[in-house]
mmCIF file of C-alpha atoms in Angstrom:
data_model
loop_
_atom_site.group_PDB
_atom_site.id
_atom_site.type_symbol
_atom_site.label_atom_id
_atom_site.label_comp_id
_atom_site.label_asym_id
_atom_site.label_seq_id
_atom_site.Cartn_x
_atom_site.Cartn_y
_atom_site.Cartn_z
ATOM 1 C CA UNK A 128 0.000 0.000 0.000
ATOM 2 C CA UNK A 129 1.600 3.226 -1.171
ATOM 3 C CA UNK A 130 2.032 6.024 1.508
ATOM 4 C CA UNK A 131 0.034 8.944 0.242
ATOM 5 C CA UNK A 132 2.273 12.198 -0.551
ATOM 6 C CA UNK A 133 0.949 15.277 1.492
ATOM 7 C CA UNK A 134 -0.549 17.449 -0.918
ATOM 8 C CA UNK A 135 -1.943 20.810 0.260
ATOM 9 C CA UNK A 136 -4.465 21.603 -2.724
ATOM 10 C CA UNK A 137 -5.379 18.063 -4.854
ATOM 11 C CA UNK A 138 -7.555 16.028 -3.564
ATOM 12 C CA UNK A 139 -6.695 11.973 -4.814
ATOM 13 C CA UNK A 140 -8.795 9.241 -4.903
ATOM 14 C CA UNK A 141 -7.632 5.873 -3.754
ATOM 15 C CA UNK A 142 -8.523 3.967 -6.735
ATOM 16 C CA UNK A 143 -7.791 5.769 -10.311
ATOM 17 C CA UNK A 144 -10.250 5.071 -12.666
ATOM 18 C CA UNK A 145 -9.427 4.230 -16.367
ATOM 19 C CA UNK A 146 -11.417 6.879 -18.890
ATOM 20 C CA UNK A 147 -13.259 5.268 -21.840
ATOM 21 C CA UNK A 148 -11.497 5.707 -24.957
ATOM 22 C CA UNK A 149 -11.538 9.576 -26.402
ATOM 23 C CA UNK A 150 -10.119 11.349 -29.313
ATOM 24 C CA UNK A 151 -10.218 14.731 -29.176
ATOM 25 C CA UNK A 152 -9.082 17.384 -32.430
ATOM 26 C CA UNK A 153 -6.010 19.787 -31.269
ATOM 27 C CA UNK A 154 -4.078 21.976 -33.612
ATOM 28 C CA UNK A 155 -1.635 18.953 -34.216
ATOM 29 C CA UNK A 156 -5.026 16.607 -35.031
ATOM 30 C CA UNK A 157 -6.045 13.823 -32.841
ATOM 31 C CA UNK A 158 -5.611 13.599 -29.211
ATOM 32 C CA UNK A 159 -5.993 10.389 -27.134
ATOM 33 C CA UNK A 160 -5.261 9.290 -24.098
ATOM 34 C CA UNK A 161 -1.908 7.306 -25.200
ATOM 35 C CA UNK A 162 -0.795 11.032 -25.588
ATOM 36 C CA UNK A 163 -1.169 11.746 -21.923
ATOM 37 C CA UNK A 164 0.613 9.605 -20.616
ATOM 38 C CA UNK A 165 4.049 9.522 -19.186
ATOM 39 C CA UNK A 166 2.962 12.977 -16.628
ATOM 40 C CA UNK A 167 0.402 13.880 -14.571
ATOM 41 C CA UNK A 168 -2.158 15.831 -16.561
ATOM 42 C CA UNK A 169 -4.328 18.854 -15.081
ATOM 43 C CA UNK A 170 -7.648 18.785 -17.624
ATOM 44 C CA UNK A 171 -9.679 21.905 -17.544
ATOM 45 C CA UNK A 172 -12.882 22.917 -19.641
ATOM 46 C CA UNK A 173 -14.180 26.047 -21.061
ATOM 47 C CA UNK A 174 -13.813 28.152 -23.885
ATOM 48 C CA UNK A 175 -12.759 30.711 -25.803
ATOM 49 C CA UNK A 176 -15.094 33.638 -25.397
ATOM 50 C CA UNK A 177 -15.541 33.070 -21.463
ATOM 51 C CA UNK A 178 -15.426 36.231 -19.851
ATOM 52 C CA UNK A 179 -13.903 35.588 -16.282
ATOM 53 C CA UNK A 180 -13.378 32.131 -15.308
ATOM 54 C CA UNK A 181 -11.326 30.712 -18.282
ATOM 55 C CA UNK A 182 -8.970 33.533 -18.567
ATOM 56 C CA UNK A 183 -8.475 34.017 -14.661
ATOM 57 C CA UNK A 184 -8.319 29.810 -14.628
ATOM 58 C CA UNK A 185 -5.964 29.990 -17.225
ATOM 59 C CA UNK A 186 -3.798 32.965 -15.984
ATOM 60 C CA UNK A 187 -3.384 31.183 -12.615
ATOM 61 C CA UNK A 188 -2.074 27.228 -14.336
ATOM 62 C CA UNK A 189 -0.210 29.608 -16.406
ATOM 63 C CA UNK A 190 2.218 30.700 -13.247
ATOM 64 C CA UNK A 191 1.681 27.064 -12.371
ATOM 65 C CA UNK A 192 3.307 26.092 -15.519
ATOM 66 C CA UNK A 193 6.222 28.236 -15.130
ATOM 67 C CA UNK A 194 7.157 26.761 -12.271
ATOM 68 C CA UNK A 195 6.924 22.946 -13.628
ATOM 69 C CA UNK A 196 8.971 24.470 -16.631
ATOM 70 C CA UNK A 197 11.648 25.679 -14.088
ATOM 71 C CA UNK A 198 11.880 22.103 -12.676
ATOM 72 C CA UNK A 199 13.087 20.940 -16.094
ATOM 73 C CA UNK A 200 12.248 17.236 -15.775
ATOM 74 C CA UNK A 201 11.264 14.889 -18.230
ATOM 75 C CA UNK A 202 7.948 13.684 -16.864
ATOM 76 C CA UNK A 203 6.831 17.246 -15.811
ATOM 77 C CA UNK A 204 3.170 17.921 -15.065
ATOM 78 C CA UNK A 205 0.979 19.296 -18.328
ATOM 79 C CA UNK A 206 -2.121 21.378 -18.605
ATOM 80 C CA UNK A 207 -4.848 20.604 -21.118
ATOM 81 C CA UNK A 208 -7.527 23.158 -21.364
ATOM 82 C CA UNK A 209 -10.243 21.238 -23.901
ATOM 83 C CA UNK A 210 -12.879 23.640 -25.351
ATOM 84 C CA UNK A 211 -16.435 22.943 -24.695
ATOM 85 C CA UNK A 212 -17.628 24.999 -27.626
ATOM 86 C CA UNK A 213 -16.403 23.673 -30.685
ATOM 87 C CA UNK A 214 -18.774 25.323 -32.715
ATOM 88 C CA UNK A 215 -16.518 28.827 -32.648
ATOM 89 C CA UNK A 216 -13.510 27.355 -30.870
ATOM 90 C CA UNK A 217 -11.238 25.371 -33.491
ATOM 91 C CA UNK A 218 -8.252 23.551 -33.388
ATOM 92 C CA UNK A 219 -6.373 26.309 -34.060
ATOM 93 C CA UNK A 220 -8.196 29.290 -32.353
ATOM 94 C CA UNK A 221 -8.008 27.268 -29.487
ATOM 95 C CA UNK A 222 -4.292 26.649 -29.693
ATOM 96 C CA UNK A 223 -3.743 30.509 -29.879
ATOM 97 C CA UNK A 224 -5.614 31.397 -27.509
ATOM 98 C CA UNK A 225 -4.226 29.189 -24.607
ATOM 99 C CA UNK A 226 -0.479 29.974 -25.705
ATOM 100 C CA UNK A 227 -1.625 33.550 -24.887
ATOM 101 C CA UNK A 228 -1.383 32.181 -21.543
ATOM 102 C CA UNK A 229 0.994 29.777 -21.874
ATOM 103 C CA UNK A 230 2.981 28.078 -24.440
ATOM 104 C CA UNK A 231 3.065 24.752 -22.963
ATOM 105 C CA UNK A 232 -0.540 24.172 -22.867
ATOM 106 C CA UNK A 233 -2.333 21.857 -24.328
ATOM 107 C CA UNK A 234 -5.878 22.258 -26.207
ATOM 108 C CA UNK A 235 -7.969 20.345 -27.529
ATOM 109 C CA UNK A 236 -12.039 19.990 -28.738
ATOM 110 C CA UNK A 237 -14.647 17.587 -30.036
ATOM 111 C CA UNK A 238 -17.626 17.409 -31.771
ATOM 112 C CA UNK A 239 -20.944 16.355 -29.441
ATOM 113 C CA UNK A 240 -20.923 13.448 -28.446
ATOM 114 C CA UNK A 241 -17.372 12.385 -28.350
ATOM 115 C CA UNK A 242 -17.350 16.097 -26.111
ATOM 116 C CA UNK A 243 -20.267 15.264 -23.775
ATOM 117 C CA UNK A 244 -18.827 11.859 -23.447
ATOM 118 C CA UNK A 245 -15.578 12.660 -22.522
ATOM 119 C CA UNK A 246 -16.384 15.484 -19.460
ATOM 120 C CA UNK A 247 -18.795 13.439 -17.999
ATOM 121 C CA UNK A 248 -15.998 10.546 -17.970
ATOM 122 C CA UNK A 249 -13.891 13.550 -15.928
ATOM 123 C CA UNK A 250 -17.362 14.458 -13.833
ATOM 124 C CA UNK A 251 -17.234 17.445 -15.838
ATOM 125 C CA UNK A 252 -20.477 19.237 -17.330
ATOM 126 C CA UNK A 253 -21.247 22.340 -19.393
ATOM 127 C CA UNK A 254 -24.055 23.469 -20.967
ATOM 128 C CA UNK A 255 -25.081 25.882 -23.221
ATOM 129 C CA UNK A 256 -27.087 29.251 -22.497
ATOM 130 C CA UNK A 257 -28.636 31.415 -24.945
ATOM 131 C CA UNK A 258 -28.104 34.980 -24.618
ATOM 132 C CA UNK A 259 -29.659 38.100 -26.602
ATOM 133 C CA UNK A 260 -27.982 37.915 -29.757
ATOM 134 C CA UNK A 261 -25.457 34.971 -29.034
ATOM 135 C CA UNK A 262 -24.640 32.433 -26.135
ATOM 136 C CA UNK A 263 -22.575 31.503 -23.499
ATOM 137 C CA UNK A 264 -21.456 28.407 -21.566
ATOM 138 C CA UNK A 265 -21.810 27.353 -18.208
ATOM 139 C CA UNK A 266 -19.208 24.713 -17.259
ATOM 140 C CA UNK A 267 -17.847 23.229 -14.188
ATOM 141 C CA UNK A 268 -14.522 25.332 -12.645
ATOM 142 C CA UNK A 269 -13.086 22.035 -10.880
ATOM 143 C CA UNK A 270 -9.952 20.575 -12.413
ATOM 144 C CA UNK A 271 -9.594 17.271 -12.772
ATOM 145 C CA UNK A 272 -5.831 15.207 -12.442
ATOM 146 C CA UNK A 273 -5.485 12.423 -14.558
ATOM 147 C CA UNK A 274 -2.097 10.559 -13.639
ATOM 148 C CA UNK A 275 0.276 8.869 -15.703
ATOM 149 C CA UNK A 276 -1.607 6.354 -16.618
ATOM 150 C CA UNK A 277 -3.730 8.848 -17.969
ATOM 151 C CA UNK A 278 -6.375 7.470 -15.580
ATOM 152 C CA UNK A 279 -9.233 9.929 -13.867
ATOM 153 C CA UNK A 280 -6.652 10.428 -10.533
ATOM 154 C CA UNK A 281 -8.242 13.150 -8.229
ATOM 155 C CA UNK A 282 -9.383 16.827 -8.425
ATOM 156 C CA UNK A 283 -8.645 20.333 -7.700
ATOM 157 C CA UNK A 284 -11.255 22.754 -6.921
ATOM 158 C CA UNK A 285 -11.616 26.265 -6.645
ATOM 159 C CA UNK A 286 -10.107 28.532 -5.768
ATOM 160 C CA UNK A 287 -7.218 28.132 -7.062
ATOM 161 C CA UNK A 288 -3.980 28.451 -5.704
ATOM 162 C CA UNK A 289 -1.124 28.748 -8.002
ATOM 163 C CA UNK A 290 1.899 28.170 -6.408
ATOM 164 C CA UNK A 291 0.377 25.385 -4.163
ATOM 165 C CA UNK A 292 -1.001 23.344 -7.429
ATOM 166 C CA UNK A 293 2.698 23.632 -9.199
ATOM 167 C CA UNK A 294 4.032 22.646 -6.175
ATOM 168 C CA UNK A 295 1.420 19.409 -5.666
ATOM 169 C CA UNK A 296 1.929 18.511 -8.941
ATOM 170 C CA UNK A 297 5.455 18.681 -8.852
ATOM 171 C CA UNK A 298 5.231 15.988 -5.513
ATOM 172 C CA UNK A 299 2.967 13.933 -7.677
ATOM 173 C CA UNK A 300 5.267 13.175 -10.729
ATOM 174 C CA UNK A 301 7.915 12.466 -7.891
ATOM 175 C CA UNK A 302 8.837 8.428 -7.768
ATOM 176 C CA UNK A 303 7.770 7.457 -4.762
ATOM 177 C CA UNK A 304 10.012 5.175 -3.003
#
């Protein structure tokens, strides 16, 4: 039985749970879950034209992600933000927008259902809200760890801390002993 690590801001579950089998379109083309693996992996939704939560999510994994970059390891920790609105978010838009924040991050989207069916394997869900002359989303804030394996790991929830998830994720991609 492995001795837990103490983490400050990620919550792990005891059992990771495999994730059905997903491929998702990036600016490179498909994603999968072979693609993931080899590092911890921080998944977060949204999209594009979010006003507050994306950006502000986004900013924060960003300073995350500067510190894993410091670290310089092989196996470091990676951030994949997948858009939930693939009907103005593509490949590429999406891929812009994120390195905006970041240039290490990783994006990705779907078409429904392969979308739908891959968030709710995360316990993820979004919807879609009509506004006056357009829409928004509404989508869960959580983040959700997948581990190596590229199995569903654990969570983090808001609000987030910055330093305290780089520094989490960092004791997760440690060997334990």
């Amino acid at each position: 039985n492995a001795v837990k690590p103490a983490l400050s801001v990620a919550n792990i579950i005891d059992s990771p749970r495999a994730l059905p089998a997903f491929t998702l379109q990036s600016a490179n083309g498909a994603l999968t879950a072979e693609q993931l693996k080899g590092s911890w992996t921080v998944v977060f939704i949204g999209f594009t034209h979010c006003p507050d939560v994306c950006p502000t999510t986004l900013a924060d994994l960003a300073r995350a992600q500067t510190i894993w970059a410091a670290s310089k390891r092989p196996d470091n920790p990676k951030l994949l933000f997948v858009s939930i609105d693939p009907e103005r978010d593509n490949p590429a838009l999406l891929a812009e927008y994120a390195a905006f924040f970041h240039q290490d991050t990783l994006t990705a989207t779907a078409q429904e259902p392969q979308l739908s069916e891959f968030t709710r394997a995360l316990g993820l869900v979004y919807m879609k809200v009509p506004q006056a002359d357009s829409y928004t989303m509404d989508h869960s804030a959580t983040l959700v760890l997948l581990n190596p394996k590229s199995e569903f790991a654990g969570i983090i929830r808001p609000p987030l801390n910055p330093d305290a998830i780089a520094k989490d994720l960092l004791t997760l991609s440690k060997p334990m002993p």
